CSV table of C-alpha atoms in Angstrom, one decimal:
chain,number,residue,atom,x,y,z
L,1,UNK,CA,95.4,-29.9,-6.7
L,2,UNK,CA,96.1,-33.3,-6.0
L,3,UNK,CA,93.7,-35.7,-5.2
L,4,UNK,CA,93.9,-39.4,-3.9
L,5,UNK,CA,92.9,-41.7,-6.5
L,6,UNK,CA,93.1,-45.8,-5.7
L,7,UNK,CA,96.2,-44.5,-3.4
L,8,UNK,CA,98.0,-42.7,-6.0
L,9,UNK,CA,97.9,-38.7,-5.9
L,10,UNK,CA,96.4,-37.4,-9.2
L,11,UNK,CA,96.6,-33.8,-10.7
L,12,UNK,CA,95.5,-32.9,-14.0
L,13,UNK,CA,94.9,-29.9,-16.0
L,14,UNK,CA,94.0,-29.3,-19.6
L,15,UNK,CA,94.3,-26.1,-22.2
L,16,UNK,CA,94.9,-25.0,-26.0
L,17,UNK,CA,98.2,-23.8,-27.0
L,18,UNK,CA,99.6,-21.7,-29.6
L,19,UNK,CA,95.9,-20.2,-30.6
L,20,UNK,CA,97.2,-17.3,-33.1
L,21,UNK,CA,95.3,-14.4,-33.3
L,22,UNK,CA,95.3,-11.0,-34.8
L,23,UNK,CA,93.5,-7.9,-33.7
L,24,UNK,CA,92.8,-4.8,-35.8
L,25,UNK,CA,91.5,-1.3,-34.5
L,26,UNK,CA,90.7,1.4,-36.7
L,27,UNK,CA,90.4,4.7,-35.3
L,28,UNK,CA,87.9,7.3,-36.2
L,29,UNK,CA,90.8,9.0,-37.9
L,30,UNK,CA,91.6,6.4,-40.3
L,31,UNK,CA,94.4,5.3,-38.0
L,32,UNK,CA,95.2,1.5,-37.8
L,33,UNK,CA,96.6,0.0,-35.0
L,34,UNK,CA,97.2,-4.0,-34.2
L,35,UNK,CA,98.5,-6.7,-32.6
L,36,UNK,CA,99.3,-10.3,-32.7
L,37,UNK,CA,99.1,-13.0,-30.0
L,38,UNK,CA,100.0,-16.5,-29.5
L,39,UNK,CA,98.2,-17.3,-26.3
L,40,UNK,CA,98.5,-20.8,-24.6
L,41,UNK,CA,95.8,-21.4,-22.3
L,42,UNK,CA,95.5,-23.8,-19.2
L,43,UNK,CA,92.2,-24.6,-16.8
L,44,UNK,CA,92.3,-26.4,-13.7
L,45,UNK,CA,89.0,-27.8,-13.3
L,46,UNK,CA,86.8,-30.6,-11.6
L,47,UNK,CA,86.7,-33.1,-14.8
L,48,UNK,CA,88.1,-36.3,-12.8
L,49,UNK,CA,84.9,-38.6,-14.4
L,50,UNK,CA,86.8,-38.0,-18.1
L,51,UNK,CA,89.9,-39.7,-17.0
L,52,UNK,CA,88.4,-42.6,-14.3
L,53,UNK,CA,84.4,-43.2,-15.5
L,54,UNK,CA,84.9,-41.8,-19.1
L,55,UNK,CA,82.6,-39.2,-18.6
L,56,UNK,CA,83.3,-36.1,-20.3
L,57,UNK,CA,80.4,-33.9,-19.3
L,58,UNK,CA,82.4,-31.6,-17.0
L,59,UNK,CA,85.3,-30.9,-20.0
L,60,UNK,CA,85.9,-27.5,-21.7
L,61,UNK,CA,86.6,-28.7,-24.9
L,62,UNK,CA,89.8,-27.0,-25.7
L,63,UNK,CA,88.4,-26.0,-29.2
L,64,UNK,CA,85.7,-24.2,-27.7
L,65,UNK,CA,88.8,-22.8,-25.6
L,66,UNK,CA,90.3,-21.4,-29.0
L,67,UNK,CA,87.0,-20.4,-30.3
L,68,UNK,CA,86.8,-18.2,-27.0
L,69,UNK,CA,89.8,-16.4,-27.9
L,70,UNK,CA,88.6,-15.6,-31.1
L,71,UNK,CA,85.2,-14.1,-29.7
L,72,UNK,CA,87.0,-12.5,-26.7
L,73,UNK,CA,89.3,-10.6,-29.1
L,74,UNK,CA,86.3,-9.6,-31.4
L,75,UNK,CA,84.6,-8.0,-28.6
L,76,UNK,CA,87.5,-5.8,-27.4
L,77,UNK,CA,86.0,-3.0,-29.2
L,78,UNK,CA,89.1,-0.4,-27.7
L,79,UNK,CA,92.6,-1.1,-28.1
L,80,UNK,CA,94.5,-3.3,-24.8
L,81,UNK,CA,97.2,-4.5,-23.6
L,82,UNK,CA,98.2,-8.2,-23.6
L,83,UNK,CA,98.2,-8.3,-19.9
L,84,UNK,CA,94.5,-7.1,-20.2
L,85,UNK,CA,93.5,-9.6,-23.0
L,86,UNK,CA,95.2,-12.5,-20.6
L,87,UNK,CA,93.0,-11.2,-17.9
L,88,UNK,CA,90.3,-10.8,-19.3
L,89,UNK,CA,90.2,-14.2,-20.7
L,90,UNK,CA,91.3,-15.9,-17.5
L,91,UNK,CA,88.2,-14.3,-15.7
L,92,UNK,CA,86.1,-15.5,-18.2
L,93,UNK,CA,87.1,-19.0,-17.6
L,94,UNK,CA,86.9,-19.0,-14.0
L,95,UNK,CA,83.5,-17.2,-14.0
L,96,UNK,CA,81.6,-19.0,-16.8
L,97,UNK,CA,82.4,-22.8,-15.9
L,98,UNK,CA,81.6,-23.7,-12.5
L,99,UNK,CA,84.0,-26.4,-12.4
L,100,UNK,CA,86.8,-24.5,-13.6
L,101,UNK,CA,89.0,-23.2,-10.3
L,102,UNK,CA,92.0,-21.5,-12.0
L,103,UNK,CA,93.2,-20.4,-15.6
L,104,UNK,CA,96.3,-20.0,-16.5
L,105,UNK,CA,96.9,-17.9,-19.9
L,106,UNK,CA,100.2,-17.2,-21.4
L,107,UNK,CA,100.7,-15.1,-24.2
L,108,UNK,CA,103.7,-14.6,-26.6
L,109,UNK,CA,103.0,-10.8,-28.2
L,110,UNK,CA,104.8,-10.6,-32.1
L,111,UNK,CA,106.7,-7.1,-31.8
L,112,UNK,CA,104.9,-5.4,-35.4
L,113,UNK,CA,106.2,-2.0,-34.9
L,114,UNK,CA,104.5,1.3,-37.3
L,115,UNK,CA,106.5,1.9,-40.0
L,116,UNK,CA,107.5,5.8,-40.8
L,117,UNK,CA,107.8,7.0,-44.1
L,118,UNK,CA,109.5,10.3,-44.9
L,119,UNK,CA,109.0,10.9,-41.0
L,120,UNK,CA,106.1,10.4,-40.9
L,121,UNK,CA,104.1,7.5,-38.7
L,122,UNK,CA,102.1,5.5,-41.5
L,123,UNK,CA,98.1,5.0,-41.0
L,124,UNK,CA,98.5,1.3,-42.2
L,125,UNK,CA,102.0,0.3,-42.1
L,126,UNK,CA,103.9,-1.9,-40.3
L,127,UNK,CA,106.9,-4.2,-39.7
L,128,UNK,CA,108.4,-6.9,-37.5
L,129,UNK,CA,110.7,-5.7,-34.7
L,130,UNK,CA,112.9,-8.2,-32.3
L,131,UNK,CA,112.1,-8.3,-28.7
L,132,UNK,CA,108.6,-10.2,-27.9
L,133,UNK,CA,106.2,-8.8,-25.3
L,134,UNK,CA,105.1,-11.7,-22.8
L,135,UNK,CA,102.8,-11.9,-20.1
L,136,UNK,CA,101.2,-15.0,-18.2
L,137,UNK,CA,97.9,-14.4,-15.8
L,138,UNK,CA,96.9,-16.9,-13.4
L,139,UNK,CA,93.4,-16.6,-12.4
L,140,UNK,CA,91.6,-18.2,-9.4
L,141,UNK,CA,87.9,-18.4,-9.3
L,142,UNK,CA,88.0,-16.2,-6.0
L,143,UNK,CA,89.2,-13.8,-8.1
L,144,UNK,CA,93.0,-13.9,-6.7
L,145,UNK,CA,95.9,-13.0,-9.4
L,146,UNK,CA,98.9,-13.5,-10.2
L,147,UNK,CA,100.7,-11.1,-13.2
L,148,UNK,CA,104.0,-11.6,-14.4
L,149,UNK,CA,105.1,-9.5,-17.7
L,150,UNK,CA,109.0,-10.0,-19.6
L,151,UNK,CA,110.6,-9.7,-22.6
L,152,UNK,CA,112.0,-12.1,-24.9
L,153,UNK,CA,114.7,-11.8,-26.7
L,154,UNK,CA,116.2,-8.4,-26.6
L,155,UNK,CA,119.7,-8.5,-28.1
L,156,UNK,CA,122.3,-6.3,-26.6
L,157,UNK,CA,126.0,-5.9,-27.7
L,158,UNK,CA,128.6,-3.2,-26.7
L,159,UNK,CA,132.0,-3.7,-28.2
L,160,UNK,CA,134.5,-2.1,-25.6
L,161,UNK,CA,133.8,-1.2,-21.9
L,162,UNK,CA,133.8,-4.9,-20.5
L,163,UNK,CA,136.0,-7.3,-18.7
L,164,UNK,CA,136.3,-10.4,-16.9
L,165,UNK,CA,139.4,-11.0,-14.3
L,166,UNK,CA,140.2,-12.4,-11.1
L,167,UNK,CA,138.0,-16.0,-11.4
L,168,UNK,CA,138.9,-19.3,-10.4
L,169,UNK,CA,141.8,-20.5,-12.6
L,170,UNK,CA,143.3,-24.3,-12.2
L,171,UNK,CA,144.6,-27.0,-14.5
L,172,UNK,CA,141.7,-27.1,-16.4
L,173,UNK,CA,141.2,-23.2,-17.2
L,174,UNK,CA,142.1,-21.6,-20.5
L,175,UNK,CA,140.5,-18.7,-20.6
L,176,UNK,CA,142.8,-15.5,-20.5
L,177,UNK,CA,141.7,-12.3,-18.1
L,178,UNK,CA,140.8,-9.0,-19.9
L,179,UNK,CA,139.7,-5.4,-19.4
L,180,UNK,CA,138.8,-4.9,-23.2
L,181,UNK,CA,136.2,-7.9,-24.8
L,182,UNK,CA,133.2,-7.6,-26.6
L,183,UNK,CA,130.1,-8.0,-24.4
L,184,UNK,CA,126.8,-9.3,-26.0
L,185,UNK,CA,124.1,-11.4,-24.6
L,186,UNK,CA,119.9,-11.9,-25.5
L,187,UNK,CA,117.8,-11.0,-22.1
L,188,UNK,CA,114.8,-12.5,-21.2
L,189,UNK,CA,113.3,-10.9,-19.0
L,190,UNK,CA,110.2,-11.5,-16.1
L,191,UNK,CA,109.2,-9.3,-13.8
L,192,UNK,CA,106.2,-9.4,-11.0
L,193,UNK,CA,103.0,-7.3,-11.0
L,194,UNK,CA,102.0,-6.9,-7.0
L,195,UNK,CA,98.4,-7.2,-7.9
L,196,UNK,CA,97.0,-9.6,-5.5
L,197,UNK,CA,93.7,-9.7,-6.9
L,198,UNK,CA,91.8,-8.4,-10.2
L,199,UNK,CA,90.1,-5.7,-8.5
L,200,UNK,CA,93.4,-4.7,-6.9
L,201,UNK,CA,94.6,-3.6,-10.7
L,202,UNK,CA,94.2,0.3,-11.5
L,203,UNK,CA,91.4,1.6,-13.5
L,204,UNK,CA,93.2,2.5,-16.5
L,205,UNK,CA,96.9,0.2,-16.0
L,206,UNK,CA,100.2,1.0,-18.3
L,207,UNK,CA,100.8,-2.2,-18.9
L,208,UNK,CA,102.0,-1.3,-22.3
L,209,UNK,CA,103.9,1.9,-21.3
L,210,UNK,CA,105.5,0.0,-18.7
L,211,UNK,CA,106.8,-2.5,-21.0
L,212,UNK,CA,108.6,0.0,-22.6
L,213,UNK,CA,109.8,1.9,-19.6
L,214,UNK,CA,111.4,-1.5,-18.0
L,215,UNK,CA,112.7,-2.0,-21.7
L,216,UNK,CA,114.7,1.2,-21.5
L,217,UNK,CA,115.8,0.7,-18.2
L,218,UNK,CA,117.7,-2.0,-18.9
L,219,UNK,CA,119.2,-0.7,-21.9
L,220,UNK,CA,120.3,2.1,-20.6
L,221,UNK,CA,122.1,0.4,-17.4
L,222,UNK,CA,123.7,-2.3,-19.6
L,223,UNK,CA,124.9,0.3,-22.5
L,224,UNK,CA,125.6,3.7,-20.1
L,225,UNK,CA,125.9,7.1,-21.4
L,226,UNK,CA,126.5,7.3,-24.9
L,227,UNK,CA,129.8,8.9,-25.0
L,228,UNK,CA,131.5,7.0,-22.4
L,229,UNK,CA,129.4,4.2,-22.0
L,230,UNK,CA,130.0,2.2,-18.6
L,231,UNK,CA,132.4,-0.7,-17.8
L,232,UNK,CA,131.0,-4.2,-17.2
L,233,UNK,CA,133.6,-6.3,-14.7
L,234,UNK,CA,131.5,-9.4,-15.7
L,235,UNK,CA,127.6,-10.3,-17.3
L,236,UNK,CA,126.8,-11.4,-13.3
L,237,UNK,CA,127.2,-7.8,-12.1
L,238,UNK,CA,125.8,-5.9,-15.1
L,239,UNK,CA,122.6,-8.6,-14.8
L,240,UNK,CA,122.3,-7.4,-10.9
L,241,UNK,CA,122.4,-3.9,-11.9
L,242,UNK,CA,119.9,-3.9,-14.2
L,243,UNK,CA,117.8,-5.7,-11.9
L,244,UNK,CA,118.6,-3.0,-9.1
L,245,UNK,CA,117.9,0.3,-11.6
L,246,UNK,CA,114.5,-1.8,-12.3
L,247,UNK,CA,113.2,-2.3,-8.8
L,248,UNK,CA,114.3,1.2,-8.1
L,249,UNK,CA,112.9,2.9,-10.9
L,250,UNK,CA,109.2,1.1,-10.9
L,251,UNK,CA,107.4,0.6,-7.0
L,252,UNK,CA,104.7,-1.7,-8.8
L,253,UNK,CA,107.0,-4.2,-9.8
L,254,UNK,CA,108.0,-6.4,-7.2
L,255,UNK,CA,110.2,-8.9,-8.4
L,256,UNK,CA,112.5,-9.0,-11.5
L,257,UNK,CA,114.2,-12.4,-13.3
L,258,UNK,CA,116.3,-12.1,-16.0
L,259,UNK,CA,119.0,-14.4,-18.0
L,260,UNK,CA,121.5,-13.3,-20.2
L,261,UNK,CA,124.0,-15.8,-21.9
L,262,UNK,CA,127.3,-14.6,-22.1
L,263,UNK,CA,127.4,-14.8,-26.2
L,264,UNK,CA,130.6,-15.4,-26.8
L,265,UNK,CA,132.9,-13.0,-29.5
L,266,UNK,CA,136.2,-14.7,-30.0
L,267,UNK,CA,139.5,-12.4,-30.8
L,268,UNK,CA,140.8,-13.8,-34.3
L,269,UNK,CA,144.4,-14.7,-34.5
L,270,UNK,CA,146.0,-16.6,-37.1
L,271,UNK,CA,149.5,-17.9,-36.8
L,272,UNK,CA,151.5,-20.6,-39.0
L,273,UNK,CA,155.0,-22.5,-37.9
L,274,UNK,CA,155.9,-21.2,-41.5
L,275,UNK,CA,154.9,-17.7,-41.5
L,276,UNK,CA,154.6,-16.7,-37.7
L,277,UNK,CA,151.8,-14.4,-37.2
L,278,UNK,CA,149.8,-13.8,-40.0
L,279,UNK,CA,147.1,-11.6,-38.4
L,280,UNK,CA,147.1,-10.1,-35.2
L,281,UNK,CA,144.5,-9.4,-33.2
L,282,UNK,CA,144.1,-5.5,-31.9
L,283,UNK,CA,140.5,-5.6,-30.7
L,284,UNK,CA,138.9,-5.5,-34.4
L,285,UNK,CA,138.1,-8.8,-36.0
L,286,UNK,CA,136.1,-11.6,-33.9
L,287,UNK,CA,134.7,-15.0,-34.3
L,288,UNK,CA,131.1,-14.7,-33.8
L,289,UNK,CA,129.3,-18.0,-31.8
L,290,UNK,CA,126.5,-19.2,-30.8
L,291,UNK,CA,126.9,-22.6,-28.7
L,292,UNK,CA,128.9,-23.1,-26.1
L,293,UNK,CA,128.1,-19.9,-24.4
L,294,UNK,CA,127.6,-18.9,-20.9
L,295,UNK,CA,124.6,-19.1,-19.2
L,296,UNK,CA,123.8,-16.5,-16.4
L,297,UNK,CA,120.2,-15.7,-14.3
L,298,UNK,CA,119.5,-14.3,-11.3
L,299,UNK,CA,115.9,-13.1,-9.2
L,300,UNK,CA,115.7,-10.1,-7.3
L,301,UNK,CA,112.9,-9.1,-5.4
L,302,UNK,CA,111.3,-7.0,-2.3
L,303,UNK,CA,111.2,-8.4,0.6
L,304,UNK,CA,107.6,-9.2,0.5
L,305,UNK,CA,107.4,-10.5,-3.5
L,306,UNK,CA,105.7,-13.4,-4.1
L,307,UNK,CA,107.5,-14.0,-7.0
């Protein structure tokens, strides 16, 4: 919240970034579970004196924020989701410190996955996966809550059933129209939960399950049925159908935003003046590229959503 100061508007916040913590839980039968989180904390607080009067008496030290992460992780004797831990931290900072009015907690969960040996889940063995589970909880002192979750780095590719036709052509257009191309992207997804206060969260929230559910719906919509697939006339069309599928399936999600870069695989055609065609492309050999790439994003929300 801005304050007027010597004829200016002044806004401030402070926090601790890249606080990394791993937490291991052990069940009675000896089975271990673990998470690794990268946590960013930002506090809105009434500590104007530290800026203008050299008075630090109202500041929550950022080192204290870091230590709080470790202490709260220790207190969590039962396994919990990244969303629950973000809310727990936000609730602590806004209730424990009178001068803190709002806490923003962003967490990225590193994708450690349980390994299977001879078809059996290992009790304490894990391997690093790919896409990451993210969340942001904004908690106000009044208990008002904004909760967003997401996916980072969901790399998807299909080798056919994709095209791009009928787009604007002008003197700068070199891209040929096609009904047969490779489609690849790396999805970044954010979705908003409808809970407006800490008290409105279900007693046993299923955030981890909902994360896996959303990821499955996004992938199922992108790829289509396993045998015949589904045709994509553009990244834009596929993105919209992915978002619509999530909102149609999950009433506890009020809005979703997707970023889907079009990562190009360029057809290889080799020719020379002397030898003519050396290699002719037949939907089989491509040059993978990272940049430049198309950038497509959109947000789909319910009418009442505040996303």
